Amino acid sequence: MKRVFPVPRQHSLYQPPILNPFIYHIELSVTDKLKIALASVTLVPLRLLCIFFIVLVAWPCAFLGRMCCPVCVTQEPVPNWKRHVSRFVLKTLGRAFFFCVGFIQIKVKGKKATAAEAPILVVAPHSTFFDAVVNIVAEIPSIVSRAENADIPLFGCLLRCSQPVLVSRTETNSRKKTVEEITKRAQSKGKWPQLMIFPEGTCTNRTCLITFKSGAFIPGVPVQPVLIRYPNKM
């Protein structure tokens, strides 16, 4: 038998590029620019009109949500019937909104775990405001949000209906309180809704994942990873 010696490893003449997850490079062809120009005078006005109609419907829903889910609702879980009603309303309004902005079809692979199986959903990569579509697909889990967002007209009332974990950036021990609240909910054995967390903590350009924050993993409970993919190149 002839003995074969391994070939020594060759060094590349060019260093591999270092991915910068915070820089966007968008190259639009002439066709893409024409499509954008055409959509600006045709689809955009129509979609804005539809969004305006959704906002009109959302106002009374937000008013009822404020009555059913006051500020103190973040301290104790709401009854199941309120949770189901608010979940149905938020999911319907949210799906209508995303349909208006172009999310005609949303493909889902795999099966979502229940709150008892995986109390926390970790979603990545986080790159845009539209990543909130995962919240609609995942049956409106609770999210971690700034406390100031709960005071925004309309949006704040709808946000409060999902029983979010509100983080106050003005408090010195806000990080500690947030971790304690996440741990309390994650270890409640299904009494609280699932939590959805973007562990990267910021937006990137989807070329790679950055280091996850530890908040979603401190409770020591099972988590379900959720991967977001956009079919378009932009």
mmCIF file of C-alpha atoms in Angstrom:
data_model
loop_
_atom_site.group_PDB
_atom_site.id
_atom_site.type_symbol
_atom_site.label_atom_id
_atom_site.label_comp_id
_atom_site.label_asym_id
_atom_site.label_seq_id
_atom_site.Cartn_x
_atom_site.Cartn_y
_atom_site.Cartn_z
ATOM 1 C CA MET A 1 0.000 0.000 0.000
ATOM 2 C CA LYS A 2 1.351 3.371 -0.990
ATOM 3 C CA ARG A 3 1.670 5.825 1.841
ATOM 4 C CA VAL A 4 0.057 9.218 1.243
ATOM 5 C CA PHE A 5 1.420 12.215 3.085
ATOM 6 C CA PRO A 6 -0.914 15.102 3.925
ATOM 7 C CA VAL A 7 -0.510 18.224 1.854
ATOM 8 C CA PRO A 8 0.671 21.167 3.959
ATOM 9 C CA ARG A 9 -1.990 23.793 4.580
ATOM 10 C CA GLN A 10 -1.790 26.672 2.135
ATOM 11 C CA HIS A 11 -2.010 30.254 3.306
ATOM 12 C CA SER A 12 -4.489 32.485 1.535
ATOM 13 C CA LEU A 13 -3.082 35.450 -0.351
ATOM 14 C CA TYR A 14 -5.991 37.579 0.846
ATOM 15 C CA GLN A 15 -7.287 37.810 4.369
ATOM 16 C CA PRO A 16 -10.954 36.824 4.702
ATOM 17 C CA PRO A 17 -13.254 39.835 5.023
ATOM 18 C CA ILE A 18 -14.337 40.756 8.531
ATOM 19 C CA LEU A 19 -18.095 41.097 8.691
ATOM 20 C CA ASN A 20 -19.324 44.319 10.239
ATOM 21 C CA PRO A 21 -22.875 43.651 11.440
ATOM 22 C CA PHE A 22 -23.670 47.348 11.836
ATOM 23 C CA ILE A 23 -23.034 48.603 8.294
ATOM 24 C CA TYR A 24 -25.575 48.291 5.492
ATOM 25 C CA HIS A 25 -24.547 48.096 1.850
ATOM 26 C CA ILE A 26 -27.542 48.382 -0.467
ATOM 27 C CA GLU A 27 -27.007 48.410 -4.206
ATOM 28 C CA LEU A 28 -30.104 49.223 -6.229
ATOM 29 C CA SER A 29 -30.271 48.467 -9.911
ATOM 30 C CA VAL A 30 -32.122 50.665 -12.364
ATOM 31 C CA THR A 31 -35.002 48.194 -12.297
ATOM 32 C CA ASP A 32 -35.190 48.373 -8.506
ATOM 33 C CA LYS A 33 -35.280 52.167 -8.600
ATOM 34 C CA LEU A 34 -38.072 52.115 -11.168
ATOM 35 C CA LYS A 35 -40.059 49.689 -9.018
ATOM 36 C CA ILE A 36 -39.656 51.938 -5.977
ATOM 37 C CA ALA A 37 -40.711 55.011 -7.955
ATOM 38 C CA LEU A 38 -43.770 53.247 -9.350
ATOM 39 C CA ALA A 39 -44.783 51.858 -5.953
ATOM 40 C CA SER A 40 -44.430 55.311 -4.378
ATOM 41 C CA VAL A 41 -47.273 56.690 -6.481
ATOM 42 C CA THR A 42 -49.467 53.586 -6.579
ATOM 43 C CA LEU A 43 -49.089 51.188 -3.640
ATOM 44 C CA VAL A 44 -47.919 53.604 -0.950
ATOM 45 C CA PRO A 45 -51.037 55.849 -0.954
ATOM 46 C CA LEU A 46 -53.294 52.794 -0.922
ATOM 47 C CA ARG A 47 -51.395 51.199 1.933
ATOM 48 C CA LEU A 48 -51.415 54.423 3.936
ATOM 49 C CA LEU A 49 -55.175 54.580 3.527
ATOM 50 C CA CYS A 50 -55.528 51.018 4.810
ATOM 51 C CA ILE A 51 -53.251 51.742 7.769
ATOM 52 C CA PHE A 52 -55.341 54.821 8.599
ATOM 53 C CA PHE A 53 -58.449 52.624 8.681
ATOM 54 C CA ILE A 54 -56.684 50.140 10.975
ATOM 55 C CA VAL A 55 -55.764 52.994 13.325
ATOM 56 C CA LEU A 56 -59.411 54.072 13.470
ATOM 57 C CA VAL A 57 -60.393 50.549 14.480
ATOM 58 C CA ALA A 58 -57.526 50.334 16.958
ATOM 59 C CA TRP A 59 -58.593 53.417 18.938
ATOM 60 C CA PRO A 60 -61.665 51.843 20.622
ATOM 61 C CA CYS A 61 -59.703 48.618 21.089
ATOM 62 C CA ALA A 62 -56.961 50.577 22.829
ATOM 63 C CA PHE A 63 -59.522 52.292 25.057
ATOM 64 C CA LEU A 64 -60.999 48.964 26.119
ATOM 65 C CA GLY A 65 -57.519 47.577 26.579
ATOM 66 C CA ARG A 66 -56.626 50.402 28.937
ATOM 67 C CA MET A 67 -59.687 49.593 31.041
ATOM 68 C CA CYS A 68 -58.996 45.857 31.098
ATOM 69 C CA CYS A 69 -55.224 46.161 31.437
ATOM 70 C CA PRO A 70 -54.302 49.077 33.724
ATOM 71 C CA VAL A 71 -50.747 50.073 34.562
ATOM 72 C CA CYS A 72 -50.561 47.663 37.489
ATOM 73 C CA VAL A 73 -51.300 44.716 35.187
ATOM 74 C CA THR A 74 -47.580 44.057 34.843
ATOM 75 C CA GLN A 75 -47.451 42.941 38.487
ATOM 76 C CA GLU A 76 -49.954 40.078 38.285
ATOM 77 C CA PRO A 77 -51.133 37.948 35.332
ATOM 78 C CA VAL A 78 -54.551 38.856 33.959
ATOM 79 C CA PRO A 79 -57.363 36.271 33.903
ATOM 80 C CA ASN A 80 -57.349 33.815 31.024
ATOM 81 C CA TRP A 81 -60.453 35.237 29.344
ATOM 82 C CA LYS A 82 -58.935 38.726 29.203
ATOM 83 C CA ARG A 83 -55.714 37.254 27.877
ATOM 84 C CA HIS A 84 -57.516 35.391 25.082
ATOM 85 C CA VAL A 85 -59.595 38.421 24.083
ATOM 86 C CA SER A 86 -56.635 40.808 24.019
ATOM 87 C CA ARG A 87 -54.554 38.233 22.150
ATOM 88 C CA PHE A 88 -57.230 37.872 19.466
ATOM 89 C CA VAL A 89 -57.589 41.643 19.045
ATOM 90 C CA LEU A 90 -53.846 42.305 18.929
ATOM 91 C CA LYS A 91 -53.213 39.447 16.527
ATOM 92 C CA THR A 92 -55.991 40.584 14.177
ATOM 93 C CA LEU A 93 -54.890 44.219 14.150
ATOM 94 C CA GLY A 94 -51.235 43.276 13.879
ATOM 95 C CA ARG A 95 -51.758 40.893 10.988
ATOM 96 C CA ALA A 96 -53.835 43.501 9.152
ATOM 97 C CA PHE A 97 -51.106 46.099 9.656
ATOM 98 C CA PHE A 98 -48.320 43.856 8.393
ATOM 99 C CA PHE A 99 -50.452 42.848 5.425
ATOM 100 C CA CYS A 100 -50.799 46.517 4.522
ATOM 101 C CA VAL A 101 -47.046 47.104 4.653
ATOM 102 C CA GLY A 102 -46.288 44.155 2.386
ATOM 103 C CA PHE A 103 -46.196 40.971 4.473
ATOM 104 C CA ILE A 104 -48.656 39.142 2.245
ATOM 105 C CA GLN A 105 -47.539 35.634 3.175
ATOM 106 C CA ILE A 106 -45.557 34.618 6.238
ATOM 107 C CA LYS A 107 -43.990 31.170 6.121
ATOM 108 C CA VAL A 108 -43.443 29.394 9.411
ATOM 109 C CA LYS A 109 -41.271 26.301 9.757
ATOM 110 C CA GLY A 110 -41.440 24.161 12.851
ATOM 111 C CA LYS A 111 -43.862 24.201 15.767
ATOM 112 C CA LYS A 112 -44.031 26.759 18.523
ATOM 113 C CA ALA A 113 -43.503 25.378 22.008
ATOM 114 C CA THR A 114 -46.063 26.058 24.700
ATOM 115 C CA ALA A 115 -45.387 28.339 27.645
ATOM 116 C CA ALA A 116 -44.904 25.291 29.865
ATOM 117 C CA GLU A 117 -42.392 23.719 27.455
ATOM 118 C CA ALA A 118 -40.390 26.882 26.731
ATOM 119 C CA PRO A 119 -41.320 29.990 28.731
ATOM 120 C CA ILE A 120 -38.975 32.188 26.668
ATOM 121 C CA LEU A 121 -38.649 32.685 22.912
ATOM 122 C CA VAL A 122 -35.253 34.004 21.800
ATOM 123 C CA VAL A 123 -35.448 35.689 18.399
ATOM 124 C CA ALA A 124 -32.517 36.532 16.124
ATOM 125 C CA PRO A 125 -31.169 38.187 14.101
ATOM 126 C CA HIS A 126 -32.816 41.474 15.040
ATOM 127 C CA SER A 127 -32.496 43.919 12.160
ATOM 128 C CA THR A 128 -35.626 46.020 11.780
ATOM 129 C CA PHE A 129 -38.849 47.257 13.328
ATOM 130 C CA PHE A 130 -40.675 44.727 11.171
ATOM 131 C CA ASP A 131 -39.211 41.881 13.236
ATOM 132 C CA ALA A 132 -42.267 42.482 15.413
ATOM 133 C CA VAL A 133 -44.115 40.258 12.945
ATOM 134 C CA VAL A 134 -42.763 37.349 14.998
ATOM 135 C CA ASN A 135 -44.939 38.583 17.847
ATOM 136 C CA ILE A 136 -48.004 38.134 15.643
ATOM 137 C CA VAL A 137 -47.016 34.674 14.438
ATOM 138 C CA ALA A 138 -46.105 33.541 17.973
ATOM 139 C CA GLU A 139 -49.585 34.318 19.362
ATOM 140 C CA ILE A 140 -48.702 37.624 21.078
ATOM 141 C CA PRO A 141 -46.138 36.716 23.744
ATOM 142 C CA SER A 142 -45.040 39.360 26.230
ATOM 143 C CA ILE A 143 -42.021 41.446 25.309
ATOM 144 C CA VAL A 144 -39.384 43.475 27.120
ATOM 145 C CA SER A 145 -39.970 47.155 26.389
ATOM 146 C CA ARG A 146 -39.030 50.585 27.664
ATOM 147 C CA ALA A 147 -41.417 51.952 30.269
ATOM 148 C CA GLU A 148 -41.823 55.125 28.197
ATOM 149 C CA ASN A 149 -43.447 53.126 25.394
ATOM 150 C CA ALA A 150 -46.433 52.359 27.620
ATOM 151 C CA ASP A 151 -47.279 56.086 27.652
ATOM 152 C CA ILE A 152 -47.393 56.474 23.860
ATOM 153 C CA PRO A 153 -50.959 57.195 22.699
ATOM 154 C CA LEU A 154 -52.670 54.189 21.120
ATOM 155 C CA PHE A 155 -49.505 52.099 20.885
ATOM 156 C CA GLY A 156 -48.961 52.180 24.636
ATOM 157 C CA CYS A 157 -52.454 50.893 25.370
ATOM 158 C CA LEU A 158 -52.076 48.049 22.899
ATOM 159 C CA LEU A 159 -48.628 47.273 24.270
ATOM 160 C CA ARG A 160 -49.959 47.077 27.812
ATOM 161 C CA CYS A 161 -52.494 44.445 26.731
ATOM 162 C CA SER A 162 -49.629 42.036 26.025
ATOM 163 C CA GLN A 163 -48.412 42.341 29.638
ATOM 164 C CA PRO A 164 -44.885 43.493 28.780
ATOM 165 C CA VAL A 165 -41.873 43.637 31.050
ATOM 166 C CA LEU A 166 -41.396 47.390 31.342
ATOM 167 C CA VAL A 167 -37.850 48.651 31.824
ATOM 168 C CA SER A 168 -37.257 52.093 33.319
ATOM 169 C CA ARG A 169 -33.941 53.518 32.180
ATOM 170 C CA THR A 170 -34.072 56.270 34.783
ATOM 171 C CA GLU A 171 -33.769 53.853 37.705
ATOM 172 C CA THR A 172 -30.305 52.793 38.775
ATOM 173 C CA ASN A 173 -31.328 49.204 39.534
ATOM 174 C CA SER A 174 -33.549 48.747 36.463
ATOM 175 C CA ARG A 175 -31.369 45.938 35.091
ATOM 176 C CA LYS A 176 -31.691 43.969 38.322
ATOM 177 C CA LYS A 177 -35.468 44.456 38.440
ATOM 178 C CA THR A 178 -35.810 43.394 34.810
ATOM 179 C CA VAL A 179 -33.885 40.174 35.388
ATOM 180 C CA GLU A 180 -35.960 39.436 38.486
ATOM 181 C CA GLU A 181 -39.207 40.025 36.575
ATOM 182 C CA ILE A 182 -38.102 37.815 33.675
ATOM 183 C CA THR A 183 -37.098 35.081 36.115
ATOM 184 C CA LYS A 184 -40.392 35.318 38.002
ATOM 185 C CA ARG A 185 -42.433 34.973 34.831
ATOM 186 C CA ALA A 186 -40.273 32.266 33.295
ATOM 187 C CA GLN A 187 -40.534 30.127 36.422
ATOM 188 C CA SER A 188 -44.291 30.630 36.897
ATOM 189 C CA LYS A 189 -45.147 27.310 35.168
ATOM 190 C CA GLY A 190 -47.467 28.854 32.591
ATOM 191 C CA LYS A 191 -49.248 31.421 34.765
ATOM 192 C CA TRP A 192 -47.683 34.237 32.731
ATOM 193 C CA PRO A 193 -47.618 34.414 28.920
ATOM 194 C CA GLN A 194 -44.478 33.442 27.065
ATOM 195 C CA LEU A 195 -41.740 36.035 26.866
ATOM 196 C CA MET A 196 -40.205 37.043 23.546
ATOM 197 C CA ILE A 197 -36.689 38.453 23.782
ATOM 198 C CA PHE A 198 -34.212 39.650 21.159
ATOM 199 C CA PRO A 199 -31.023 38.502 22.916
ATOM 200 C CA GLU A 200 -28.706 40.562 20.702
ATOM 201 C CA GLY A 201 -30.099 43.707 22.287
ATOM 202 C CA THR A 202 -29.710 45.814 19.135
ATOM 203 C CA CYS A 203 -30.263 45.769 15.375
ATOM 204 C CA THR A 204 -27.762 44.362 12.881
ATOM 205 C CA ASN A 205 -27.595 43.902 9.104
ATOM 206 C CA ARG A 206 -28.297 40.129 9.261
ATOM 207 C CA THR A 207 -24.861 39.115 7.956
ATOM 208 C CA CYS A 208 -24.012 37.404 11.239
ATOM 209 C CA LEU A 209 -25.093 37.028 14.842
ATOM 210 C CA ILE A 210 -23.535 39.101 17.591
ATOM 211 C CA THR A 211 -23.013 38.117 21.211
ATOM 212 C CA PHE A 212 -26.254 37.404 23.035
ATOM 213 C CA LYS A 213 -27.132 39.206 26.243
ATOM 214 C CA SER A 214 -27.573 36.904 29.210
ATOM 215 C CA GLY A 215 -31.006 38.121 30.327
ATOM 216 C CA ALA A 216 -32.990 35.425 28.522
ATOM 217 C CA PHE A 217 -30.830 32.629 29.932
ATOM 218 C CA ILE A 218 -30.423 33.679 33.568
ATOM 219 C CA PRO A 219 -33.730 32.053 34.693
ATOM 220 C CA GLY A 220 -32.317 28.650 33.707
ATOM 221 C CA VAL A 221 -35.472 27.484 31.908
ATOM 222 C CA PRO A 222 -35.836 25.971 28.416
ATOM 223 C CA VAL A 223 -35.919 28.529 25.606
ATOM 224 C CA GLN A 224 -37.041 28.122 22.016
ATOM 225 C CA PRO A 225 -34.828 29.758 19.377
ATOM 226 C CA VAL A 226 -36.583 31.586 16.554
ATOM 227 C CA LEU A 227 -34.734 32.430 13.338
ATOM 228 C CA ILE A 228 -35.940 35.323 11.175
ATOM 229 C CA ARG A 229 -35.305 35.317 7.446
ATOM 230 C CA TYR A 230 -36.381 37.821 4.816
ATOM 231 C CA PRO A 231 -36.585 36.580 1.218
ATOM 232 C CA ASN A 232 -35.847 39.976 -0.332
ATOM 233 C CA LYS A 233 -32.288 41.230 -0.700
ATOM 234 C CA MET A 234 -33.011 44.563 0.996
#
